[in-house]
Amino acid sequence: MKIVLVNPPHTAIGSRIPREHLPPLGLLSIGGPLLDAGFAVSLVDADLADLALPAIVEVVQAAAADVVMLGHSGSSSVHDTVVVLCDLLKAANPELIIVYGGVHPTYHWDEILATCPAIDFIVRGEGEETATRLMRALCNGTALADIAGIAYRQDGVPVASAAATMIMDLDRFRVGWELIDHKRYSYWGGKRAVVAQFSRGCPYLCSYCGQRGFWTTWRHRDPVRFAKELAQLHREQGVELINFADELPTGSRKAWRAFLEALIAEDVPLLLVGSTRASDIVRDADILHLYRRAGVIRFLLGIESYDEDILRTVNKGSHTSEDAKAIALMRQHGIISMATYVVDFKEQTDRDYWRSYRHLLRYDPDQVQLLYATPHRWTPYYATVQDKKIIQADTRRWDYKHQVLESVKVPPWRVFLWFKCIEVAMQMRPKAIARVLLHPDADFRHAMRWYTRIGRRVWCHEVFEFFFRTRHLRIRPTLERFLGKSLAEREYALARQRKSPQAVTVVRFNGHIRNDAANSPAAQLERS
């Protein structure tokens, strides 16, 4: 059986403008176990090659694929592209089996199977074991109902098996690095780069996060084995930069310190970038020197807002005092801080935007990233905004860089103006410019200059797009009317323990899933 993994082209600005691409870790993580199980596997990275959809079909046909597996990095913004691509693939080869996985299809499985006849199977939750078991079942003709974590059609009706069990030992499955040509992937100003994952999940309960429930609970890889893998990528493939896909790689101080020390012992000149929480930086004040020695050059701090009331509303579990302290600590150790600011968590006025800008100035981060609140139906946040009106009907633009929810007190053009002006004002400060030009650390200067170049190109593109291509709705439906009711009861996608076999639950398009393993309350979130 020939399996082709397809990374579809993404329309998000961040994917198209920088001309630098990172490999699709999710598909590579599926590819490794499939290769080890004896399947013939290849990868078509259409996002890297910027392939048009008909060209992808030609490549798949040339590969004589029996199965196509598609996935993406987790957002819903590429889903419409996936649907069109699957229709084209099926039209070209009706016998082709199409499997779709990732965060969005995990939660929208019944709607997708009811409305997208070209898609045959959906893998729900972590896919390493589930995808391999599905392929073996298709080869051997065994019962699909016995495979946890899939959805398909039974007599034309979407059905789902029991939730797959969480992978507690993340070292059981390897990443299929051999599926890519490492020379084609770069980031950070032309440095050869990969995406890697030390841990999965997050113990915090941020109501807007579309990833936390997908992973269900926090787990991590063996620190020493992970460090050896990264060192091997440098020595054998020339990898220079590791971009962490983790929601919270620093979740366990003990495990994270063990990883840092192991990577330092490997003595490889890697640069590490990722995201974490300000509270973990403050917690690790006494070991931040290990961060820098191991190669940590930048962490994005998920600050989101500078309003304590908003932080409490979205269940962030952090405080503004920690945020400012974390930025100061990172600067002391030569680590670049990137602060996020999310617009539209609440109805904001011009004065609110001004106050947020003033907060950013006081925090003095090295880099900033401004985002728009983007609701996902499976998150608790969705129910709190489902009565708000939307201004953007093209879900391909629901990528955190386009405004989705209507702002009643400030029109979209002025929200955009605040958005762009804050970015320019923050990056053009004398302090920021000095760090670009005069910082004593060459890696720090390179990172700041690269981000400035990329930011300038993205900024100009976004301004042009807003004024000449963006079309906001004049008649604006509510979010619930546009997308449907909340799916928050499905938030936790994985089961913590193996259950006794459960009967397949038949769910019609407008019905409700009844699967105790998938819908049970969250098990105790834990740190390793």
Short mmCIF file of C-alpha atoms in Angstrom, two decimals:
data_model
loop_
_atom_site.label_atom_id
_atom_site.label_comp_id
_atom_site.label_asym_id
_atom_site.label_seq_id
_atom_site.Cartn_x
_atom_site.Cartn_y
_atom_site.Cartn_z
CA MET A 1 0.00 0.00 0.00
CA LYS A 2 1.47 3.35 -1.09
CA ILE A 3 0.72 6.23 1.24
CA VAL A 4 1.28 9.86 0.28
CA LEU A 5 1.26 12.45 3.05
CA VAL A 6 0.11 15.86 1.80
CA ASN A 7 0.81 19.16 3.52
CA PRO A 8 -1.73 21.46 1.80
CA PRO A 9 -0.88 25.03 0.85
CA HIS A 10 -1.84 27.47 3.56
CA THR A 11 -3.27 30.86 2.70
CA ALA A 12 -2.18 32.51 5.96
CA ILE A 13 0.09 35.52 5.53
CA GLY A 14 2.73 34.10 7.82
CA SER A 15 2.99 31.05 5.61
CA ARG A 16 3.37 32.85 2.31
CA ILE A 17 5.35 36.03 2.91
CA PRO A 18 8.59 35.10 4.66
CA ARG A 19 9.76 32.66 1.92
CA GLU A 20 11.11 30.48 4.66
CA HIS A 21 9.41 27.25 5.59
CA LEU A 22 9.53 24.74 8.40
CA PRO A 23 8.81 21.05 7.82
CA PRO A 24 5.32 19.72 8.73
CA LEU A 25 6.05 17.99 12.03
CA GLY A 26 2.56 16.51 12.36
CA LEU A 27 2.81 14.58 9.10
CA LEU A 28 6.39 13.52 9.80
CA SER A 29 5.25 12.21 13.18
CA ILE A 30 2.68 10.05 11.39
CA GLY A 31 5.17 9.04 8.72
CA GLY A 32 7.73 7.55 11.10
CA PRO A 33 5.42 4.88 12.58
CA LEU A 34 3.98 4.10 9.12
CA LEU A 35 7.48 3.53 7.73
CA ASP A 36 8.37 1.33 10.70
CA ALA A 37 5.20 -0.68 10.07
CA GLY A 38 6.43 -1.49 6.56
CA PHE A 39 4.33 0.90 4.47
CA ALA A 40 5.70 2.80 1.47
CA VAL A 41 5.40 6.45 2.49
CA SER A 42 6.25 9.71 0.73
CA LEU A 43 5.56 13.36 1.50
CA VAL A 44 4.23 16.10 -0.76
CA ASP A 45 4.82 19.46 0.91
CA ALA A 46 2.60 21.64 -1.25
CA ASP A 47 3.02 24.57 1.12
CA LEU A 48 6.79 24.53 0.66
CA ALA A 49 6.56 24.17 -3.13
CA ASP A 50 3.61 26.59 -3.38
CA LEU A 51 1.76 24.08 -5.54
CA ALA A 52 -1.64 24.87 -6.99
CA LEU A 53 -4.28 22.28 -6.15
CA PRO A 54 -4.37 20.69 -9.66
CA ALA A 55 -0.58 20.32 -9.48
CA ILE A 56 -0.91 18.43 -6.18
CA VAL A 57 -3.34 16.04 -7.84
CA GLU A 58 -0.82 15.39 -10.62
CA VAL A 59 1.95 14.66 -8.13
CA VAL A 60 -0.27 12.24 -6.18
CA GLN A 61 -1.29 10.46 -9.38
CA ALA A 62 2.33 10.18 -10.48
CA ALA A 63 3.13 8.55 -7.14
CA ALA A 64 0.43 5.92 -7.77
CA ALA A 65 -0.91 6.49 -4.29
CA ASP A 66 -3.41 4.12 -2.71
CA VAL A 67 -3.95 6.39 0.29
CA VAL A 68 -3.58 10.12 0.80
CA MET A 69 -3.30 11.44 4.34
CA LEU A 70 -3.77 15.17 4.87
CA GLY A 71 -3.19 17.29 7.91
CA HIS A 72 -2.12 20.77 8.88
CA SER A 73 -0.68 22.66 11.78
CA GLY A 74 -3.85 22.97 13.82
CA SER A 75 -5.79 26.00 12.69
CA SER A 76 -9.14 25.82 10.93
CA SER A 77 -8.12 28.35 8.29
CA VAL A 78 -6.83 25.77 5.81
CA HIS A 79 -9.87 23.47 6.07
CA ASP A 80 -11.70 24.90 3.06
CA THR A 81 -8.58 24.35 0.96
CA VAL A 82 -8.42 20.74 2.14
CA VAL A 83 -12.04 20.13 1.10
CA VAL A 84 -11.48 21.46 -2.43
CA LEU A 85 -8.26 19.46 -2.75
CA CYS A 86 -9.96 16.24 -1.62
CA ASP A 87 -12.72 16.73 -4.18
CA LEU A 88 -10.11 17.09 -6.93
CA LEU A 89 -8.17 14.05 -5.74
CA LYS A 90 -11.29 11.90 -5.64
CA ALA A 91 -12.45 13.06 -9.06
CA ALA A 92 -9.09 12.09 -10.52
CA ASN A 93 -9.06 8.69 -8.78
CA PRO A 94 -12.35 7.48 -7.25
CA GLU A 95 -10.53 4.47 -5.72
CA LEU A 96 -8.18 6.67 -3.72
CA ILE A 97 -8.61 6.43 0.06
CA ILE A 98 -8.43 9.86 1.73
CA VAL A 99 -7.66 10.21 5.44
CA TYR A 100 -7.84 13.60 7.18
CA GLY A 101 -6.36 14.38 10.59
CA GLY A 102 -5.51 17.26 12.86
CA VAL A 103 -7.16 19.52 15.38
CA HIS A 104 -10.02 20.86 13.25
CA PRO A 105 -11.24 17.50 11.89
CA THR A 106 -10.94 15.94 15.33
CA TYR A 107 -13.77 18.15 16.57
CA HIS A 108 -15.77 18.61 13.36
CA TRP A 109 -15.63 14.97 12.22
CA ASP A 110 -19.36 14.42 11.82
CA GLU A 111 -19.97 17.62 9.89
CA ILE A 112 -17.02 16.93 7.61
CA LEU A 113 -18.08 13.37 6.81
CA ALA A 114 -21.66 14.51 6.21
CA THR A 115 -20.72 17.31 3.83
CA CYS A 116 -17.42 16.16 2.25
CA PRO A 117 -18.00 12.85 0.44
CA ALA A 118 -14.42 12.74 -0.85
CA ILE A 119 -13.02 12.25 2.68
CA ASP A 120 -13.22 8.62 3.77
CA PHE A 121 -11.69 8.59 7.26
CA ILE A 122 -10.85 11.06 9.98
CA VAL A 123 -8.19 10.43 12.60
CA ARG A 124 -9.25 12.05 15.88
CA GLY A 125 -6.59 13.11 18.35
CA GLU A 126 -2.97 11.95 18.30
CA GLY A 127 -2.39 10.03 15.11
CA GLU A 128 0.81 8.00 15.43
CA GLU A 129 -0.83 4.78 16.63
CA THR A 130 -4.31 5.40 15.23
CA ALA A 131 -3.18 6.02 11.64
CA THR A 132 -0.97 2.91 11.67
CA ARG A 133 -3.77 0.73 13.03
CA LEU A 134 -6.16 2.13 10.44
CA MET A 135 -3.80 1.30 7.57
CA ARG A 136 -3.26 -2.23 8.88
CA ALA A 137 -7.00 -2.73 9.16
CA LEU A 138 -7.56 -1.56 5.59
CA CYS A 139 -4.85 -3.95 4.40
CA ASN A 140 -6.13 -6.90 6.42
CA GLY A 141 -9.86 -6.25 6.15
CA THR A 142 -10.33 -6.19 9.93
CA ALA A 143 -13.20 -4.41 11.67
CA LEU A 144 -12.95 -0.63 11.74
CA ALA A 145 -15.06 -0.40 14.88
CA ASP A 146 -12.19 -1.91 16.88
CA ILE A 147 -9.86 1.00 16.05
CA ALA A 148 -10.09 3.76 18.65
CA GLY A 149 -9.79 7.32 17.48
CA ILE A 150 -11.31 7.24 14.00
CA ALA A 151 -14.50 8.41 12.30
CA TYR A 152 -15.96 7.15 9.04
CA ARG A 153 -19.29 6.37 7.39
CA GLN A 154 -21.40 3.35 8.18
CA ASP A 155 -24.25 2.87 5.74
CA GLY A 156 -23.75 6.45 4.67
CA VAL A 157 -23.98 7.84 8.22
CA PRO A 158 -20.99 9.42 10.06
CA VAL A 159 -19.87 7.27 12.97
CA ALA A 160 -17.05 7.51 15.49
CA SER A 161 -15.22 4.86 17.46
CA ALA A 162 -14.15 5.34 21.07
CA ALA A 163 -11.59 8.06 21.79
CA ALA A 164 -8.00 6.99 21.28
CA THR A 165 -5.85 6.54 24.34
CA MET A 166 -3.36 9.27 25.04
CA ILE A 167 0.25 8.41 24.20
CA MET A 168 1.92 8.66 27.57
CA ASP A 169 5.34 7.47 26.34
CA LEU A 170 6.15 10.00 23.62
CA ASP A 171 9.37 8.14 22.80
CA ARG A 172 7.44 5.10 21.52
CA PHE A 173 7.13 6.65 18.07
CA ARG A 174 9.79 8.38 16.03
CA VAL A 175 9.59 11.29 13.62
CA GLY A 176 10.10 10.32 9.96
CA TRP A 177 12.87 12.83 9.28
CA GLU A 178 13.97 10.84 6.21
CA LEU A 179 10.80 11.95 4.39
CA ILE A 180 12.18 15.46 3.85
CA ASP A 181 15.21 17.02 2.24
CA HIS A 182 16.54 19.16 5.08
CA LYS A 183 18.32 21.49 2.66
CA ARG A 184 14.95 22.79 1.46
CA TYR A 185 13.76 24.00 4.87
CA SER A 186 15.03 27.16 6.48
CA TYR A 187 14.01 29.72 9.06
CA TRP A 188 15.51 32.57 11.03
CA GLY A 189 17.21 34.13 8.04
CA GLY A 190 18.24 31.10 6.01
CA LYS A 191 19.26 28.78 8.84
CA ARG A 192 18.48 25.12 8.27
CA ALA A 193 15.64 24.38 10.66
CA VAL A 194 13.10 21.86 11.87
CA VAL A 195 10.08 21.85 14.15
CA ALA A 196 10.40 19.53 17.16
CA GLN A 197 8.29 18.67 20.16
CA PHE A 198 9.57 17.98 23.66
CA SER A 199 6.15 17.88 25.29
CA ARG A 200 2.46 17.82 24.50
CA GLY A 201 -0.36 19.61 26.22
CA CYS A 202 -0.65 22.28 28.87
CA PRO A 203 -1.98 22.15 32.45
CA TYR A 204 -3.52 25.63 32.29
CA LEU A 205 -7.16 26.28 31.48
CA CYS A 206 -7.11 29.22 29.05
CA SER A 207 -10.64 29.29 27.68
CA TYR A 208 -9.68 30.36 24.14
CA CYS A 209 -6.89 27.82 23.50
CA GLY A 210 -7.69 25.47 20.62
CA GLN A 211 -4.83 23.07 21.46
CA ARG A 212 -5.06 22.29 25.17
CA GLY A 213 -8.03 19.94 24.99
CA PHE A 214 -6.67 18.25 21.88
CA TRP A 215 -3.69 16.92 23.83
CA THR A 216 -5.78 16.45 27.02
CA THR A 217 -2.86 16.57 29.48
CA TRP A 218 0.80 17.55 29.69
CA ARG A 219 3.50 14.94 28.97
CA HIS A 220 7.13 15.12 27.92
CA ARG A 221 9.75 13.09 26.12
CA ASP A 222 12.83 11.64 27.77
CA PRO A 223 15.08 14.72 28.13
CA VAL A 224 18.35 12.95 27.30
CA ARG A 225 16.96 11.06 24.30
CA PHE A 226 15.41 14.24 22.96
CA ALA A 227 18.70 16.14 23.31
CA LYS A 228 20.53 13.36 21.48
CA GLU A 229 17.99 13.47 18.65
CA LEU A 230 18.44 17.21 18.20
CA ALA A 231 22.22 16.85 18.29
CA GLN A 232 22.02 14.09 15.67
CA LEU A 233 19.94 16.34 13.41
CA HIS A 234 22.69 18.94 13.61
CA ARG A 235 25.56 16.51 12.99
CA GLU A 236 23.94 14.49 10.22
CA GLN A 237 21.62 16.99 8.53
CA GLY A 238 23.23 20.32 9.33
CA VAL A 239 20.21 21.58 11.27
CA GLU A 240 20.98 24.90 12.95
CA LEU A 241 17.69 25.94 14.54
CA ILE A 242 14.97 24.10 16.45
CA ASN A 243 11.49 25.63 16.57
CA PHE A 244 9.54 24.07 19.44
CA ALA A 245 5.95 23.13 18.63
CA ASP A 246 5.15 22.68 22.33
CA GLU A 247 2.44 24.68 24.02
CA LEU A 248 4.60 24.64 27.16
CA PRO A 249 8.04 22.99 26.82
CA THR A 250 9.04 24.31 30.25
CA GLY A 251 6.04 22.74 32.02
CA SER A 252 8.25 20.65 34.30
CA ARG A 253 11.26 22.47 35.72
CA LYS A 254 12.97 19.15 36.47
CA ALA A 255 12.48 17.71 32.97
CA TRP A 256 13.31 20.97 31.20
CA ARG A 257 16.51 21.44 33.21
CA ALA A 258 17.52 17.85 32.44
CA PHE A 259 17.01 18.54 28.74
CA LEU A 260 19.03 21.77 28.86
CA GLU A 261 21.91 20.07 30.64
CA ALA A 262 21.82 17.13 28.22
CA LEU A 263 21.89 19.43 25.20
CA ILE A 264 24.75 21.46 26.68
CA ALA A 265 26.65 18.19 27.12
CA GLU A 266 26.11 17.38 23.43
CA ASP A 267 28.06 20.56 22.61
CA VAL A 268 26.25 21.45 19.38
CA PRO A 269 25.70 25.07 18.22
CA LEU A 270 21.91 24.91 17.98
CA LEU A 271 19.54 27.83 18.40
CA LEU A 272 16.22 27.14 20.14
CA VAL A 273 13.02 29.18 19.76
CA GLY A 274 9.57 28.51 21.14
CA SER A 275 6.73 29.68 23.36
CA THR A 276 6.28 29.52 27.10
CA ARG A 277 4.60 31.27 30.02
CA ALA A 278 6.06 34.23 31.83
CA SER A 279 5.51 32.44 35.14
CA ASP A 280 7.90 29.64 34.09
CA ILE A 281 10.59 32.17 33.22
CA VAL A 282 10.20 33.76 36.66
CA ARG A 283 10.24 30.30 38.26
CA ASP A 284 13.49 29.49 36.48
CA ALA A 285 15.30 32.74 37.26
CA ASP A 286 18.20 30.79 38.81
CA ILE A 287 18.73 28.53 35.77
CA LEU A 288 18.18 30.97 32.91
CA HIS A 289 21.92 30.84 32.26
CA LEU A 290 21.35 27.20 31.26
CA TYR A 291 18.66 28.29 28.81
CA ARG A 292 21.15 30.50 27.00
CA ARG A 293 24.03 28.01 27.15
CA ALA A 294 21.79 25.37 25.59
CA GLY A 295 20.95 27.74 22.73
CA VAL A 296 17.63 29.33 23.70
CA ILE A 297 17.57 32.58 21.73
CA ARG A 298 13.90 33.57 21.89
CA PHE A 299 10.73 32.69 23.73
CA LEU A 300 7.32 34.03 22.84
CA LEU A 301 5.49 34.84 26.05
CA GLY A 302 1.76 34.19 25.82
CA ILE A 303 0.84 37.40 27.60
CA GLU A 304 -2.32 37.99 25.47
CA SER A 305 -3.60 41.00 27.43
CA TYR A 306 -2.42 43.72 29.80
CA ASP A 307 -5.78 43.95 31.55
CA GLU A 308 -6.14 41.83 34.70
CA ASP A 309 -9.91 41.62 34.20
CA ILE A 310 -9.47 40.15 30.72
CA LEU A 311 -6.87 37.68 31.99
CA ARG A 312 -9.34 36.48 34.62
CA THR A 313 -12.17 36.30 32.08
CA VAL A 314 -10.22 34.04 29.70
CA ASN A 315 -8.83 31.99 32.60
CA LYS A 316 -5.24 32.78 31.72
CA GLY A 317 -3.89 32.05 35.18
CA SER A 318 -1.19 34.71 35.03
CA HIS A 319 -0.56 38.21 36.30
CA THR A 320 0.85 41.30 34.63
CA SER A 321 3.52 41.66 37.31
CA GLU A 322 5.02 38.31 36.28
CA ASP A 323 4.98 39.28 32.62
CA ALA A 324 7.13 42.37 33.10
CA LYS A 325 9.53 40.53 35.39
CA ALA A 326 9.94 37.67 32.89
CA ILE A 327 10.90 40.09 30.11
CA ALA A 328 13.48 41.76 32.33
CA LEU A 329 14.96 38.40 33.36
CA MET A 330 15.23 37.23 29.76
CA ARG A 331 17.02 40.44 28.79
CA GLN A 332 19.56 39.90 31.56
CA HIS A 333 20.45 36.54 30.01
CA GLY A 334 20.51 37.54 26.36
CA ILE A 335 17.23 35.84 25.44
CA ILE A 336 14.88 37.69 23.10
CA SER A 337 11.40 38.27 24.48
CA MET A 338 8.40 38.40 22.18
CA ALA A 339 5.20 39.69 23.76
CA THR A 340 1.79 38.95 22.30
CA TYR A 341 -1.24 41.21 22.43
CA VAL A 342 -4.61 39.76 21.44
CA VAL A 343 -7.26 42.17 20.20
CA ASP A 344 -11.02 41.65 20.70
CA PHE A 345 -11.18 39.58 23.87
CA LYS A 346 -13.65 42.22 24.99
CA GLU A 347 -15.27 45.32 23.57
CA GLN A 348 -12.42 47.82 23.42
CA THR A 349 -12.34 51.55 22.94
CA ASP A 350 -9.64 53.76 21.50
CA ARG A 351 -8.58 54.46 25.05
CA ASP A 352 -8.13 50.72 25.70
CA TYR A 353 -5.81 50.42 22.70
CA TRP A 354 -3.81 53.39 23.93
CA ARG A 355 -3.51 51.85 27.39
CA SER A 356 -2.34 48.55 25.93
CA TYR A 357 0.29 50.37 23.92
CA ARG A 358 1.47 52.12 27.06
CA HIS A 359 1.65 48.75 28.84
CA LEU A 360 3.76 47.37 26.03
CA LEU A 361 6.13 50.31 26.34
CA ARG A 362 6.51 49.66 30.07
CA TYR A 363 7.14 45.96 29.51
CA ASP A 364 9.76 46.84 26.88
CA PRO A 365 9.76 43.50 24.99
CA ASP A 366 12.30 43.00 22.21
CA GLN A 367 9.62 41.94 19.73
CA VAL A 368 5.83 42.08 19.62
CA GLN A 369 3.18 40.01 17.90
CA LEU A 370 -0.35 41.36 17.64
CA LEU A 371 -3.18 38.91 17.02
CA TYR A 372 -6.95 38.95 16.72
CA ALA A 373 -9.10 36.75 18.96
CA THR A 374 -10.28 33.86 16.79
CA PRO A 375 -12.98 31.57 18.20
CA HIS A 376 -12.88 27.78 17.91
CA ARG A 377 -16.14 25.92 18.48
CA TRP A 378 -14.65 23.30 20.79
CA THR A 379 -13.29 25.84 23.29
CA PRO A 380 -15.17 27.28 26.29
CA TYR A 381 -14.42 30.74 24.91
CA TYR A 382 -16.70 30.15 21.92
CA ALA A 383 -19.85 30.07 24.04
CA THR A 384 -18.98 33.45 25.54
CA VAL A 385 -18.85 35.15 22.12
CA GLN A 386 -21.29 33.10 20.04
CA ASP A 387 -23.82 35.93 20.14
CA LYS A 388 -21.33 38.43 18.76
CA LYS A 389 -21.47 39.28 15.07
CA ILE A 390 -18.74 38.35 12.63
CA ILE A 391 -17.30 40.63 9.98
CA GLN A 392 -15.24 38.05 8.04
CA ALA A 393 -17.02 35.14 6.30
CA ASP A 394 -13.95 33.68 4.58
CA THR A 395 -12.73 31.14 7.13
CA ARG A 396 -9.41 30.88 5.30
CA ARG A 397 -8.72 34.23 6.95
CA TRP A 398 -9.53 33.03 10.44
CA ASP A 399 -5.81 32.82 11.07
CA TYR A 400 -5.35 35.23 14.02
CA LYS A 401 -4.07 37.91 11.63
CA HIS A 402 -7.48 39.03 10.35
CA GLN A 403 -10.31 40.47 12.42
CA VAL A 404 -13.21 38.02 12.74
CA LEU A 405 -15.46 39.38 15.50
CA GLU A 406 -17.18 42.69 15.18
CA SER A 407 -15.96 45.50 17.43
CA VAL A 408 -18.96 47.65 18.24
CA LYS A 409 -17.18 50.65 19.72
CA VAL A 410 -14.34 50.89 17.20
CA PRO A 411 -14.88 50.28 13.46
CA PRO A 412 -12.66 47.66 11.76
CA TRP A 413 -10.59 50.21 9.87
CA ARG A 414 -9.63 51.93 13.13
CA VAL A 415 -8.91 48.64 14.89
CA PHE A 416 -6.58 47.82 12.01
CA LEU A 417 -4.98 51.26 12.28
CA TRP A 418 -4.30 50.74 15.99
CA PHE A 419 -2.97 47.27 15.21
CA LYS A 420 -0.48 48.48 12.60
CA CYS A 421 0.54 51.65 14.41
CA ILE A 422 1.32 49.80 17.64
CA GLU A 423 3.51 47.35 15.70
CA VAL A 424 5.47 50.15 14.04
CA ALA A 425 5.77 52.21 17.21
CA MET A 426 7.09 49.26 19.20
CA GLN A 427 9.62 48.09 16.64
CA MET A 428 10.85 51.60 15.79
CA ARG A 429 11.61 52.60 19.37
CA PRO A 430 15.22 53.74 19.88
CA LYS A 431 15.71 50.86 22.33
CA ALA A 432 14.54 48.29 19.77
CA ILE A 433 16.69 49.80 17.02
CA ALA A 434 19.71 49.79 19.32
CA ARG A 435 19.21 46.07 19.95
CA VAL A 436 19.07 45.47 16.22
CA LEU A 437 22.30 47.35 15.57
CA LEU A 438 24.40 47.31 18.73
CA HIS A 439 23.65 44.27 20.89
CA PRO A 440 26.93 42.51 21.79
CA ASP A 441 25.58 39.00 21.02
CA ALA A 442 25.80 38.19 17.28
CA ASP A 443 22.95 35.65 17.48
CA PHE A 444 20.78 38.25 19.19
CA ARG A 445 21.53 40.87 16.51
CA HIS A 446 20.89 38.41 13.71
CA ALA A 447 17.53 37.43 15.20
CA MET A 448 16.45 41.03 15.65
CA ARG A 449 17.49 42.00 12.14
CA TRP A 450 15.76 38.99 10.61
CA TYR A 451 12.54 39.71 12.48
CA THR A 452 12.67 43.35 11.42
CA ARG A 453 13.07 42.39 7.75
CA ILE A 454 10.28 39.82 7.87
CA GLY A 455 8.05 42.15 9.87
CA ARG A 456 8.49 44.94 7.36
CA ARG A 457 7.45 42.70 4.46
CA VAL A 458 4.49 41.23 6.32
CA TRP A 459 3.38 44.66 7.55
CA CYS A 460 3.31 46.12 4.04
CA HIS A 461 1.50 43.07 2.70
CA GLU A 462 -1.14 43.26 5.42
CA VAL A 463 -1.75 46.96 4.81
CA PHE A 464 -2.14 46.40 1.08
CA GLU A 465 -4.43 43.43 1.62
CA PHE A 466 -6.65 45.26 4.09
CA PHE A 467 -7.30 48.22 1.82
CA PHE A 468 -7.50 46.42 -1.53
CA ARG A 469 -8.54 42.82 -0.89
CA THR A 470 -10.35 42.51 2.42
CA ARG A 471 -14.13 42.46 2.21
CA HIS A 472 -16.04 42.78 5.47
CA LEU A 473 -19.65 41.69 5.69
CA ARG A 474 -22.28 44.38 5.58
CA ILE A 475 -25.03 42.09 6.84
CA ARG A 476 -23.35 40.41 9.78
CA PRO A 477 -24.66 37.15 11.25
CA THR A 478 -23.90 36.09 14.78
CA LEU A 479 -21.06 33.66 15.27
CA GLU A 480 -23.50 30.92 16.34
CA ARG A 481 -25.66 31.42 13.26
CA PHE A 482 -22.62 31.34 10.99
CA LEU A 483 -20.80 28.35 12.48
CA GLY A 484 -23.26 26.60 14.77
CA LYS A 485 -23.57 25.86 18.46
CA SER A 486 -20.64 25.32 20.78
CA LEU A 487 -18.82 21.98 20.67
CA ALA A 488 -17.20 22.51 24.07
CA GLU A 489 -18.44 19.12 25.28
CA ARG A 490 -15.91 17.60 22.86
CA GLU A 491 -12.96 19.63 24.09
CA TYR A 492 -11.01 16.71 25.53
CA ALA A 493 -10.12 14.58 22.53
CA LEU A 494 -8.19 11.72 24.13
CA ALA A 495 -8.88 9.09 26.75
CA ARG A 496 -6.39 8.72 29.59
CA GLN A 497 -6.74 4.98 29.99
CA ARG A 498 -7.78 2.06 27.86
CA LYS A 499 -11.46 1.36 28.29
CA SER A 500 -13.30 -1.83 27.53
CA PRO A 501 -14.37 -1.91 23.86
CA GLN A 502 -17.26 0.42 23.23
CA ALA A 503 -19.91 0.18 20.59
CA VAL A 504 -19.59 2.57 17.69
CA THR A 505 -21.87 5.54 18.22
CA VAL A 506 -23.92 6.54 15.20
CA VAL A 507 -24.16 10.30 14.98
CA ARG A 508 -26.16 12.09 12.35
CA PHE A 509 -25.03 15.45 11.05
CA ASN A 510 -27.06 17.55 13.50
CA GLY A 511 -26.94 15.06 16.34
CA HIS A 512 -24.81 14.99 19.46
CA ILE A 513 -21.92 12.64 20.08
CA ARG A 514 -22.46 10.24 22.95
CA ASN A 515 -19.06 8.82 23.70
CA ASP A 516 -18.16 8.70 27.36
CA ALA A 517 -14.44 8.36 26.69
CA ALA A 518 -14.39 11.46 24.51
CA ASN A 519 -16.74 13.61 26.56
CA SER A 520 -15.84 12.84 30.12
CA PRO A 521 -14.61 15.75 32.26
CA ALA A 522 -10.89 16.40 32.04
CA ALA A 523 -8.74 14.08 34.09
CA GLN A 524 -6.41 15.75 36.56
CA LEU A 525 -4.02 17.91 34.53
CA GLU A 526 -0.53 17.28 35.68
CA ARG A 527 3.05 18.34 35.32
CA SER A 528 5.62 15.63 34.99
#
